[in-house]
CSV table of C-alpha atoms and ligand atoms in Angstrom, one decimal:
chain,number,residue,atom,x,y,z
A,1,MET,CA,-89.2,3.4,-17.1
A,2,TRP,CA,-86.6,5.7,-17.9
A,3,LYS,CA,-85.2,5.4,-14.5
A,4,LYS,CA,-84.3,1.7,-15.1
A,5,ILE,CA,-83.1,2.5,-18.4
A,6,VAL,CA,-80.6,4.9,-16.9
A,7,ALA,CA,-79.9,2.4,-13.9
A,8,GLY,CA,-79.6,-0.4,-16.4
A,9,THR,CA,-76.7,1.8,-18.5
A,10,VAL,CA,-74.7,3.0,-15.9
A,11,LEU,CA,-74.6,-0.9,-14.1
A,12,LEU,CA,-73.4,-2.0,-17.9
A,13,LEU,CA,-70.7,1.2,-17.7
A,14,ILE,CA,-69.7,0.3,-14.8
A,15,SER,CA,-68.8,-3.3,-15.2
A,16,GLY,CA,-67.6,-3.1,-18.5
A,17,LEU,CA,-65.1,-0.8,-17.1
A,18,TRP,CA,-64.6,-3.4,-14.2
A,19,ALA,CA,-63.8,-5.9,-16.5
A,20,PHE,CA,-61.4,-3.7,-18.5
A,21,VAL,CA,-59.5,-2.6,-15.3
A,22,LYS,CA,-59.3,-6.4,-14.2
A,23,LYS,CA,-57.8,-7.5,-17.9
A,24,HIS,CA,-55.1,-4.6,-17.5
A,25,ASP,CA,-54.1,-5.1,-14.0
A,26,THR,CA,-50.5,-6.3,-14.0
A,27,SER,CA,-50.0,-6.2,-10.1
A,28,LYS,CA,-50.1,-9.8,-9.1
A,29,ILE,CA,-47.3,-10.7,-12.0
A,30,SER,CA,-45.2,-7.5,-11.1
A,31,ALA,CA,-45.4,-8.3,-7.4
A,32,ILE,CA,-43.6,-12.1,-8.4
A,33,SER,CA,-39.5,-12.3,-7.4
A,34,LEU,CA,-37.4,-12.0,-10.8
A,35,SER,CA,-35.8,-15.3,-10.0
A,36,ASN,CA,-39.1,-16.6,-10.2
A,37,MET,CA,-40.2,-15.7,-13.1
A,38,GLU,CA,-36.6,-15.8,-14.9
A,39,GLN,CA,-36.5,-19.8,-14.0
A,40,LYS,CA,-40.1,-20.3,-15.3
A,41,LEU,CA,-38.6,-19.3,-18.9
A,42,ASP,CA,-35.3,-21.2,-18.7
A,43,ALA,CA,-35.1,-23.5,-16.4
A,44,ARG,CA,-31.2,-23.1,-16.3
A,45,VAL,CA,-31.4,-20.1,-14.2
A,46,ARG,CA,-30.0,-20.4,-10.7
A,47,ASN,CA,-32.6,-20.0,-7.9
A,48,PRO,CA,-31.1,-21.9,-5.3
A,49,ILE,CA,-33.7,-20.6,-2.6
A,50,LYS,CA,-37.3,-21.1,-3.8
A,51,GLU,CA,-39.2,-19.4,-0.8
A,52,VAL,CA,-38.0,-17.5,1.7
A,53,ASP,CA,-37.6,-18.4,5.5
A,54,ALA,CA,-38.2,-14.9,6.8
A,55,GLU,CA,-36.6,-15.9,10.5
A,56,LEU,CA,-33.8,-17.3,8.6
A,57,ALA,CA,-33.7,-14.1,6.4
A,58,GLN,CA,-33.5,-12.1,9.7
A,59,VAL,CA,-30.8,-14.2,11.1
A,60,GLY,CA,-28.7,-13.8,7.9
A,61,TYR,CA,-29.1,-9.9,8.1
A,62,THR,CA,-28.2,-9.9,11.5
A,63,LEU,CA,-25.0,-11.5,10.4
A,64,ILE,CA,-24.8,-9.0,7.5
A,65,THR,CA,-24.6,-6.2,10.1
A,66,GLU,CA,-23.4,-7.1,13.2
A,67,GLY,CA,-21.0,-10.1,12.1
A,68,LYS,CA,-22.6,-13.1,14.1
A,69,ALA,CA,-26.1,-14.3,15.0
A,70,ASN,CA,-28.0,-17.1,17.1
A,71,TYR,CA,-29.9,-19.6,15.6
A,72,LYS,CA,-31.7,-22.2,16.9
A,73,GLU,CA,-28.9,-24.6,18.8
A,74,HIS,CA,-26.1,-22.6,17.0
A,75,LYS,CA,-24.8,-20.3,19.4
A,76,GLY,CA,-23.2,-17.2,16.8
A,77,LYS,CA,-19.3,-16.6,17.0
A,78,LEU,CA,-17.4,-13.3,14.9
A,79,ILE,CA,-17.4,-14.0,11.1
A,80,SER,CA,-14.2,-11.3,11.5
A,81,SER,CA,-12.7,-9.7,14.4
A,82,TYR,CA,-12.0,-6.9,11.8
A,83,PHE,CA,-15.0,-6.1,9.6
A,84,VAL,CA,-18.5,-6.5,9.0
A,85,CYS,CA,-20.2,-6.8,5.7
A,86,THR,CA,-21.6,-3.3,5.7
A,87,ASP,CA,-18.0,-1.9,6.1
A,88,CYS,CA,-17.8,-2.2,2.5
A,89,HIS,CA,-21.2,-3.2,0.8
A,90,ASN,CA,-24.5,-1.1,1.5
A,91,LEU,CA,-27.7,-2.9,1.4
A,92,ASN,CA,-29.7,-0.6,-0.4
A,93,ARG,CA,-30.1,0.7,-4.1
A,94,GLU,CA,-27.2,2.9,-5.4
A,95,TYR,CA,-27.7,4.2,-8.7
A,96,SER,CA,-30.7,6.2,-10.2
A,97,THR,CA,-31.3,2.9,-12.5
A,98,LEU,CA,-31.2,-0.7,-12.3
A,99,THR,CA,-28.7,-0.7,-15.2
A,100,GLU,CA,-26.5,2.3,-14.5
A,101,GLN,CA,-22.8,1.2,-13.1
A,102,SER,CA,-21.4,4.9,-13.2
A,103,PRO,CA,-19.7,6.2,-10.3
A,104,GLU,CA,-20.7,9.7,-10.8
A,105,ASP,CA,-24.3,8.7,-10.7
A,106,LYS,CA,-23.8,6.8,-7.5
A,107,LEU,CA,-22.1,9.0,-5.7
A,108,LYS,CA,-25.1,11.6,-6.7
A,109,TYR,CA,-27.6,8.9,-5.7
A,110,THR,CA,-26.0,7.7,-2.6
A,111,THR,CA,-25.5,11.3,-1.4
A,112,GLN,CA,-29.3,12.2,-2.0
A,113,ASN,CA,-30.4,8.9,0.3
A,114,ASN,CA,-28.2,9.4,3.1
A,115,LEU,CA,-25.7,6.5,1.9
A,116,PRO,CA,-21.9,6.2,2.4
A,117,PHE,CA,-20.1,5.9,-1.0
A,118,LEU,CA,-18.1,2.3,-1.1
A,119,PRO,CA,-15.3,0.3,-2.7
A,120,ALA,CA,-17.6,-2.8,-2.8
A,121,SER,CA,-21.1,-3.2,-4.8
A,122,SER,CA,-24.3,-3.1,-2.6
A,123,PHE,CA,-26.1,-6.3,-1.6
A,124,TYR,CA,-29.4,-4.7,-3.3
A,125,GLY,CA,-30.6,-6.8,-6.0
A,126,ILE,CA,-27.6,-9.2,-5.8
A,127,TYR,CA,-29.7,-12.3,-5.9
A,128,ASN,CA,-30.3,-11.2,-9.3
A,129,ARG,CA,-26.7,-11.1,-10.2
A,130,LYS,CA,-25.3,-14.0,-12.6
A,131,GLN,CA,-21.6,-12.9,-12.2
A,132,PHE,CA,-19.4,-12.0,-9.2
A,133,TYR,CA,-15.7,-10.8,-8.9
A,134,THR,CA,-15.2,-9.6,-12.4
A,135,LYS,CA,-12.7,-9.1,-14.8
A,136,ASP,CA,-10.3,-7.5,-12.7
A,137,TYR,CA,-10.7,-9.2,-9.3
A,138,VAL,CA,-8.9,-12.1,-10.5
A,139,LYS,CA,-5.5,-9.9,-10.0
A,140,LYS,CA,-6.3,-9.6,-6.4
A,141,TYR,CA,-7.9,-12.7,-5.6
A,142,GLY,CA,-5.9,-15.6,-7.9
A,143,GLU,CA,-7.4,-18.9,-8.5
A,144,LEU,CA,-10.0,-18.5,-5.6
A,145,VAL,CA,-11.9,-16.0,-8.0
A,146,ASN,CA,-12.9,-19.1,-10.4
A,147,ASP,CA,-14.9,-20.8,-8.2
A,148,ALA,CA,-16.6,-17.4,-7.1
A,149,ARG,CA,-17.6,-16.1,-9.9
A,150,ASP,CA,-20.6,-18.2,-11.1
A,151,THR,CA,-22.4,-19.0,-8.0
A,152,LEU,CA,-24.0,-16.6,-5.4
A,153,GLU,CA,-23.1,-19.3,-2.6
A,154,ASN,CA,-19.2,-19.1,-3.4
A,155,ALA,CA,-19.1,-15.4,-3.7
A,156,VAL,CA,-20.0,-14.9,-0.1
A,157,GLN,CA,-17.6,-17.4,1.2
A,158,LEU,CA,-14.6,-15.9,-0.9
A,159,CYS,CA,-15.5,-12.7,1.1
A,160,ALA,CA,-16.1,-14.1,4.2
A,161,LYS,CA,-12.9,-15.6,4.6
A,162,TYR,CA,-10.8,-13.1,2.1
A,163,CYS,CA,-12.2,-10.1,1.7
A,164,SER,CA,-13.2,-9.7,5.4
A,165,SER,CA,-10.2,-11.1,6.8
A,166,GLY,CA,-12.5,-13.7,8.4
A,167,ARG,CA,-13.5,-17.7,8.2
A,168,TYR,CA,-15.7,-19.6,6.0
A,169,LEU,CA,-19.5,-19.6,7.1
A,170,GLU,CA,-21.2,-22.5,8.5
A,171,ASP,CA,-24.0,-24.0,6.3
A,172,TRP,CA,-26.7,-22.6,8.4
A,173,GLU,CA,-25.0,-18.7,8.3
A,174,LEU,CA,-24.5,-19.3,4.4
A,175,SER,CA,-28.0,-20.3,4.5
A,176,ALA,CA,-29.6,-17.6,6.5
A,177,ILE,CA,-27.4,-15.0,4.0
A,178,LEU,CA,-29.0,-16.4,0.9
A,179,HIS,CA,-32.6,-16.2,2.7
A,180,TYR,CA,-31.6,-12.3,3.1
A,181,TYR,CA,-30.7,-11.9,-0.1
A,182,LYS,CA,-33.7,-13.5,-1.4
A,183,SER,CA,-36.2,-11.7,0.8
A,184,THR,CA,-34.7,-8.6,-0.8
A,185,GLU,CA,-34.7,-9.4,-4.0
A,186,LEU,CA,-35.9,-7.6,-7.5
A,187,LYS,CA,-39.5,-8.0,-8.1
A,188,VAL,CA,-40.9,-8.3,-11.9
A,189,GLY,CA,-42.4,-4.8,-11.4
A,190,ASP,CA,-38.9,-3.5,-10.9
A,191,LEU,CA,-38.2,-3.3,-14.3
A,192,ASN,CA,-40.2,-1.0,-16.3
A,193,LEU,CA,-41.5,-3.8,-18.5
A,194,THR,CA,-43.9,-2.8,-21.2
A,195,HIS,CA,-47.5,-3.9,-20.9
A,196,LYS,CA,-47.1,-6.2,-23.6
A,197,GLU,CA,-44.1,-7.9,-22.0
A,198,LEU,CA,-46.0,-8.3,-18.8
A,199,THR,CA,-49.1,-10.1,-20.4
A,200,ALA,CA,-46.7,-12.4,-22.2
A,201,LEU,CA,-45.2,-13.1,-18.7
A,202,GLU,CA,-48.5,-14.2,-17.2
A,203,HIS,CA,-48.9,-16.3,-20.1
A,204,HIS,CA,-45.4,-17.6,-20.2
A,205,ASP,CA,-46.8,-21.6,-20.3
A,206,ALA,CA,-48.2,-20.3,-23.8
A,207,LEU,CA,-44.9,-19.2,-25.0
A,208,SER,CA,-42.3,-20.9,-27.5
A,209,THR,CA,-39.1,-21.9,-26.5
A,210,SER,CA,-37.8,-18.7,-28.7
A,211,GLU,CA,-40.5,-16.7,-27.4
A,212,LYS,CA,-39.2,-17.5,-24.0
A,213,GLU,CA,-35.8,-16.6,-24.7
A,214,GLU,CA,-36.8,-13.6,-26.1
A,215,LEU,CA,-38.4,-12.6,-23.1
A,216,LYS,CA,-36.4,-13.5,-20.4
A,217,LYS,CA,-33.1,-11.5,-22.6
A,218,SER,CA,-35.5,-8.2,-22.2
A,219,MET,CA,-36.0,-8.6,-19.0
A,220,GLN,CA,-32.1,-9.5,-18.0
A,221,SER,CA,-31.3,-6.2,-20.2
A,222,LYS,CA,-33.0,-4.1,-17.9
A,223,PHE,CA,-30.8,-4.7,-14.5
A,224,THR,CA,-27.3,-5.2,-13.8
A,225,GLN,CA,-26.0,-8.9,-14.2
A,226,ALA,CA,-22.8,-8.2,-13.0
A,227,TYR,CA,-20.8,-5.2,-11.8
A,228,ILE,CA,-17.3,-5.0,-13.7
A,229,ALA,CA,-14.3,-3.9,-11.9
A,230,THR,CA,-11.2,-2.5,-14.1
A,231,PHE,CA,-7.9,-1.8,-11.7
A,232,LEU,CA,-6.4,1.1,-12.6
A,233,PRO,CA,-2.6,2.0,-11.6
A,234,ALA,CA,-1.9,4.9,-9.6
A,235,MET,CA,-1.4,7.8,-12.1
A,236,ASP,CA,1.6,8.8,-13.0
A,237,VAL,CA,3.4,12.2,-11.0
A,238,ASN,CA,3.5,14.2,-14.1
A,239,LYS,CA,-0.5,13.3,-15.3
A,240,ARG,CA,-1.5,14.2,-12.0
A,241,GLY,CA,-4.1,17.2,-11.7
A,242,TYR,CA,-2.9,18.5,-8.2
A,243,GLY,CA,-6.4,19.9,-7.2
A,244,ALA,CA,-6.2,22.1,-10.3
A,245,LYS,CA,-8.6,19.6,-12.1
A,246,GLY,CA,-11.3,19.1,-9.2
A,247,ASP,CA,-14.5,20.2,-7.9
A,248,ALA,CA,-13.8,20.5,-3.9
A,249,GLU,CA,-17.3,20.8,-3.3
A,250,ASN,CA,-17.8,16.8,-4.8
A,251,GLY,CA,-14.4,15.9,-3.2
A,252,LYS,CA,-15.8,16.9,0.2
A,253,LEU,CA,-18.5,14.4,-0.2
A,254,ILE,CA,-16.1,11.9,-1.5
A,255,TYR,CA,-14.3,12.4,1.9
A,256,GLU,CA,-16.9,12.6,4.1
A,257,ASN,CA,-19.2,9.5,2.7
A,258,SER,CA,-16.3,7.3,1.5
A,259,CYS,CA,-13.0,7.7,3.6
A,260,LEU,CA,-14.7,8.7,7.3
A,261,HIS,CA,-17.2,5.6,6.7
A,262,CYS,CA,-14.1,3.7,8.0
A,263,HIS,CA,-11.4,6.1,9.3
A,264,ASP,CA,-13.7,8.6,11.2
A,265,ASN,CA,-12.8,7.6,15.1
A,266,ALA,CA,-10.1,4.7,13.7
A,267,ARG,CA,-13.1,3.3,13.6
A,268,VAL,CA,-11.8,-0.3,11.5
A,269,THR,CA,-7.9,1.0,11.4
A,270,TYR,CA,-5.5,2.4,13.3
A,271,LEU,CA,-5.6,5.3,11.0
A,272,ASP,CA,-7.9,8.0,12.5
A,273,LEU,CA,-9.1,10.8,9.9
A,274,ASP,CA,-10.9,13.9,10.1
A,275,LYS,CA,-11.6,17.1,8.3
A,276,SER,CA,-8.8,18.8,10.3
A,277,LYS,CA,-5.9,20.9,8.7
A,278,LEU,CA,-3.3,18.7,10.2
A,279,ASP,CA,-5.1,15.4,8.6
A,280,ALA,CA,-5.0,17.1,5.2
A,281,GLN,CA,-1.4,18.5,5.4
A,282,MET,CA,-0.3,14.9,5.7
A,283,PHE,CA,-1.9,14.1,2.7
A,284,TRP,CA,-1.0,16.8,0.8
A,285,LYS,CA,2.9,16.2,1.9
A,286,ASN,CA,2.9,12.9,0.1
A,287,ILE,CA,0.5,13.6,-2.7
A,288,ASP,CA,3.2,13.6,-5.2
A,289,ASN,CA,4.7,10.0,-4.6
A,290,TYR,CA,4.1,6.5,-4.8
A,291,THR,CA,3.3,5.9,-1.1
A,292,ASP,CA,0.3,4.4,0.6
A,293,LYS,CA,0.2,8.4,1.9
A,294,SER,CA,-0.4,9.4,-1.5
A,295,LEU,CA,-4.4,9.8,-2.5
A,296,TYR,CA,-3.3,9.0,-6.3
A,297,GLN,CA,-1.6,5.9,-5.1
A,298,ILE,CA,-3.8,4.5,-1.8
A,299,ILE,CA,-7.3,4.5,-3.9
A,300,ARG,CA,-5.7,2.5,-6.5
A,301,TYR,CA,-4.0,-0.1,-4.7
A,302,GLY,CA,-6.0,0.0,-1.5
A,303,THR,CA,-3.4,-2.3,1.0
A,304,TYR,CA,-3.1,-5.9,1.8
A,305,PRO,CA,-3.8,-7.9,5.4
A,306,ILE,CA,-0.7,-8.8,6.5
A,307,ALA,CA,0.4,-11.7,8.7
A,308,GLY,CA,-0.4,-10.1,12.5
A,309,ARG,CA,-2.1,-6.9,10.8
A,310,LYS,CA,-5.4,-8.5,9.3
A,311,GLN,CA,-7.0,-5.2,8.6
A,312,TYR,CA,-6.9,-3.7,5.0
A,313,MET,CA,-8.1,-1.4,2.8
A,314,PRO,CA,-9.9,-2.5,-0.1
A,315,LEU,CA,-9.2,-0.9,-3.3
A,316,TYR,CA,-11.3,1.5,-5.6
A,317,PRO,CA,-11.5,0.2,-9.3
A,318,GLU,CA,-12.4,3.0,-11.9
A,319,GLU,CA,-16.0,1.8,-11.6
A,320,LYS,CA,-16.4,2.9,-7.7
A,321,MET,CA,-14.2,5.8,-7.8
A,322,SER,CA,-13.5,7.7,-11.5
A,323,ASN,CA,-10.0,9.6,-11.9
A,324,GLN,CA,-12.0,12.8,-12.0
A,325,GLN,CA,-13.7,12.2,-8.5
A,326,LEU,CA,-10.6,11.3,-7.3
A,327,GLU,CA,-9.2,14.9,-8.6
A,328,ASP,CA,-12.1,16.1,-6.9
A,329,LEU,CA,-10.7,14.8,-3.8
A,330,VAL,CA,-7.4,15.9,-3.9
A,331,ALA,CA,-8.8,19.5,-4.4
A,332,TYR,CA,-10.9,19.2,-1.5
A,333,ILE,CA,-7.8,17.9,0.9
A,334,LYS,CA,-5.8,20.9,-1.1
A,335,GLN,CA,-8.8,23.4,0.3
A,336,LEU,CA,-8.6,21.6,3.4
A,337,ALA,CA,-4.9,21.9,4.0
A,338,GLU,CA,-4.8,25.7,3.3
A,339,VAL,CA,-2.2,25.5,0.6
A,340,LYS,CA,-1.6,28.5,-0.8
B,1,LIG,C1,-13.3,-4.9,3.6
B,1,LIG,C2,-14.3,-5.0,2.7
B,1,LIG,C3,-15.2,-5.9,2.4
B,1,LIG,C4,-15.9,-6.9,3.5
B,1,LIG,C5,-15.7,-6.7,5.0
B,1,LIG,C6,-16.8,-7.5,2.8
B,1,LIG,N1,-16.9,-7.3,1.2
B,1,LIG,FE1,-17.8,-8.6,0.0
B,1,LIG,N2,-16.5,-7.7,-1.7
B,1,LIG,C7,-15.4,-6.4,-1.2
B,1,LIG,C8,-15.2,-6.4,-2.3
B,1,LIG,C9,-14.3,-5.0,-2.5
B,1,LIG,C10,-15.8,-6.8,-3.4
B,1,LIG,C11,-15.4,-7.0,-4.8
B,1,LIG,C12,-16.5,-7.2,-6.0
B,1,LIG,C13,-17.5,-6.0,-5.7
B,1,LIG,O1,-18.2,-6.0,-4.6
B,1,LIG,O2,-17.6,-4.9,-6.5
B,1,LIG,C14,-16.7,-7.9,-3.0
B,1,LIG,C15,-17.4,-8.4,-3.3
B,1,LIG,C16,-18.7,-9.6,-2.5
B,1,LIG,C17,-20.0,-10.3,-3.4
B,1,LIG,C18,-19.7,-10.2,-4.9
B,1,LIG,C19,-20.8,-8.9,-5.4
B,1,LIG,C20,-20.2,-8.6,-6.8
B,1,LIG,O3,-21.4,-8.2,-7.7
B,1,LIG,O4,-19.1,-8.9,-7.6
B,1,LIG,C21,-20.1,-10.8,-2.6
B,1,LIG,C22,-21.5,-12.0,-2.7
B,1,LIG,C23,-20.1,-10.5,-1.3
B,1,LIG,N3,-18.8,-9.7,-1.5
B,1,LIG,C24,-20.2,-10.4,0.1
B,1,LIG,C25,-20.2,-10.6,1.4
B,1,LIG,C26,-20.5,-10.5,2.6
B,1,LIG,C27,-21.3,-11.8,2.6
B,1,LIG,C28,-19.9,-10.4,3.4
B,1,LIG,C29,-19.8,-10.3,5.0
B,1,LIG,C30,-19.6,-11.5,5.4
B,1,LIG,C31,-18.8,-9.6,3.0
B,1,LIG,N4,-18.7,-9.3,1.4
B,1,LIG,C32,-17.8,-8.2,3.2
B,1,LIG,C33,-15.3,-6.3,-0.2
B,1,LIG,C34,-16.0,-6.6,1.2
B,2,LIG,C1,-14.1,0.0,4.0
B,2,LIG,C2,-13.0,0.7,4.7
B,2,LIG,C3,-12.3,1.7,4.3
B,2,LIG,C4,-12.6,3.0,3.5
B,2,LIG,C5,-13.8,3.0,2.9
B,2,LIG,C6,-11.4,3.8,3.3
B,2,LIG,N1,-10.1,3.0,4.1
B,2,LIG,FE1,-8.3,4.0,4.3
B,2,LIG,N2,-7.8,2.1,5.1
B,2,LIG,C7,-8.7,1.4,5.8
B,2,LIG,C8,-8.0,0.1,6.5
B,2,LIG,C9,-8.3,-0.9,7.5
B,2,LIG,C10,-6.6,0.5,6.0
B,2,LIG,C11,-5.2,-0.4,6.9
B,2,LIG,C12,-4.6,0.4,8.1
B,2,LIG,C13,-4.4,-0.4,9.0
B,2,LIG,O1,-3.6,-1.0,9.2
B,2,LIG,O2,-5.2,-0.4,10.2
B,2,LIG,C14,-6.6,1.6,5.3
B,2,LIG,C15,-5.4,2.3,5.1
B,2,LIG,C16,-5.6,3.5,4.9
B,2,LIG,C17,-4.0,4.5,4.7
B,2,LIG,C18,-2.8,3.7,4.5
B,2,LIG,C19,-2.2,4.1,5.9
B,2,LIG,C20,-0.8,3.9,6.0
B,2,LIG,O3,-0.2,3.8,7.6
B,2,LIG,O4,-0.3,3.2,5.3
B,2,LIG,C21,-4.4,5.8,4.0
B,2,LIG,C22,-3.2,6.8,3.6
B,2,LIG,C23,-6.0,5.5,3.9
B,2,LIG,N3,-6.4,4.2,4.3
B,2,LIG,C24,-6.8,6.7,3.1
B,2,LIG,C25,-8.1,6.2,3.0
B,2,LIG,C26,-8.6,7.4,2.0
B,2,LIG,C27,-8.4,8.8,1.3
B,2,LIG,C28,-9.9,6.6,1.7
B,2,LIG,C29,-11.2,7.5,0.7
B,2,LIG,C30,-10.8,7.4,-0.5
B,2,LIG,C31,-10.5,5.6,2.7
B,2,LIG,N4,-8.7,5.2,3.4
B,2,LIG,C32,-11.3,4.5,2.7
B,2,LIG,C33,-10.0,1.1,5.7
B,2,LIG,C34,-10.8,1.7,4.8
């Protein structure tokens, strides 16, 4: 008799616990693609790819990392003879949180994760971004930017042709890259939403238009909608710190993870840089002028492609390298050059 009662109680407890866990299990909603969820709350949210085609996504990955790919009857031809996308863009997350945009956080996070520190924004979460080539990029690309600002497809085309010194993509190539982006997009569960919000998302059909709008806004405040780019002029020669205001150890990280990503063994340019005293002295000799060989100049302006020489260096906006980081780099170069 007692045994039965105990067994009954235990059973009841377990099933109660199960019901509790099941009711609070938000793993299913957390696994949903962010853009699909945003679109359910607001039909105007762009979401050009509804379902990932895994084969196309793989082709997209190959295009991005190797510059060409074969697909069905299409024989791959190079997008650019000078660059692949990953010369300037990482594919992984670059900041400690999804809303962080500071270059200090980016240097720390990318260093910890063995990633280069690059002048362009990562493709991580790019499918979920709402704007491209923000703010000052219009100064560099002019009217071209107008079409590229609001749609990811146009942004990709602008970069394939102009940033890469290449050509416009064919439809299947563009589609492949979008499928790759979609395959790596953020999930609802990446956003640190509250339990209440997750539950509301599960029952979004029952929400009013204004409740949906509010929920969408809350979601969108939890990840970067656009990376802002502010162009700075070359620092005035009288305001430059010349190494006195910099942290050489930090500067070393910038030199290794950024400059050498492209210049080591002259990988994408004629200019071969390494950590020798000679190269550092070249930089030091030019540190107080406004030529391309001055760090204060080259970092803020990069170089431009010209006829017969299409490889160019992208500039670093303030959000991709702060003036303090620039001073850190100068301090490191000064140390390498063994300036007394
Ligand atoms: C030589 C450097 C370089 C190469 C190569 C390059 N890009 Fe870019 N790309 C940039 C820069 C600089 C920007 C400016 C905006 C940013 O990323 O912050 C940019 C922006 C973009 C953007 C908009 C990002 C945003 O958030 O504003 C997309 C999309 C893009 N590139 C796709 C590509 C693709 C696809 C390839 C390869 C086919 C490629 N890029 C190759 C430098 C490059
Ligand atoms: C995305 C690749 C890339 C990155 C990152 C990069 N560069 Fe460059 N850099 C280039 C290219 C390409 C050129 C153009 C030179 C050429 O025609 O081959 C160039 C040109 C230069 C020049 C001018 C050379 C001249 O003859 O006028 C200097 C100096 C320079 N880079 C220094 C740096 C420093 C310092 C960094 C790090 C802060 C850096 N680069 C990061 C690709 C890059």
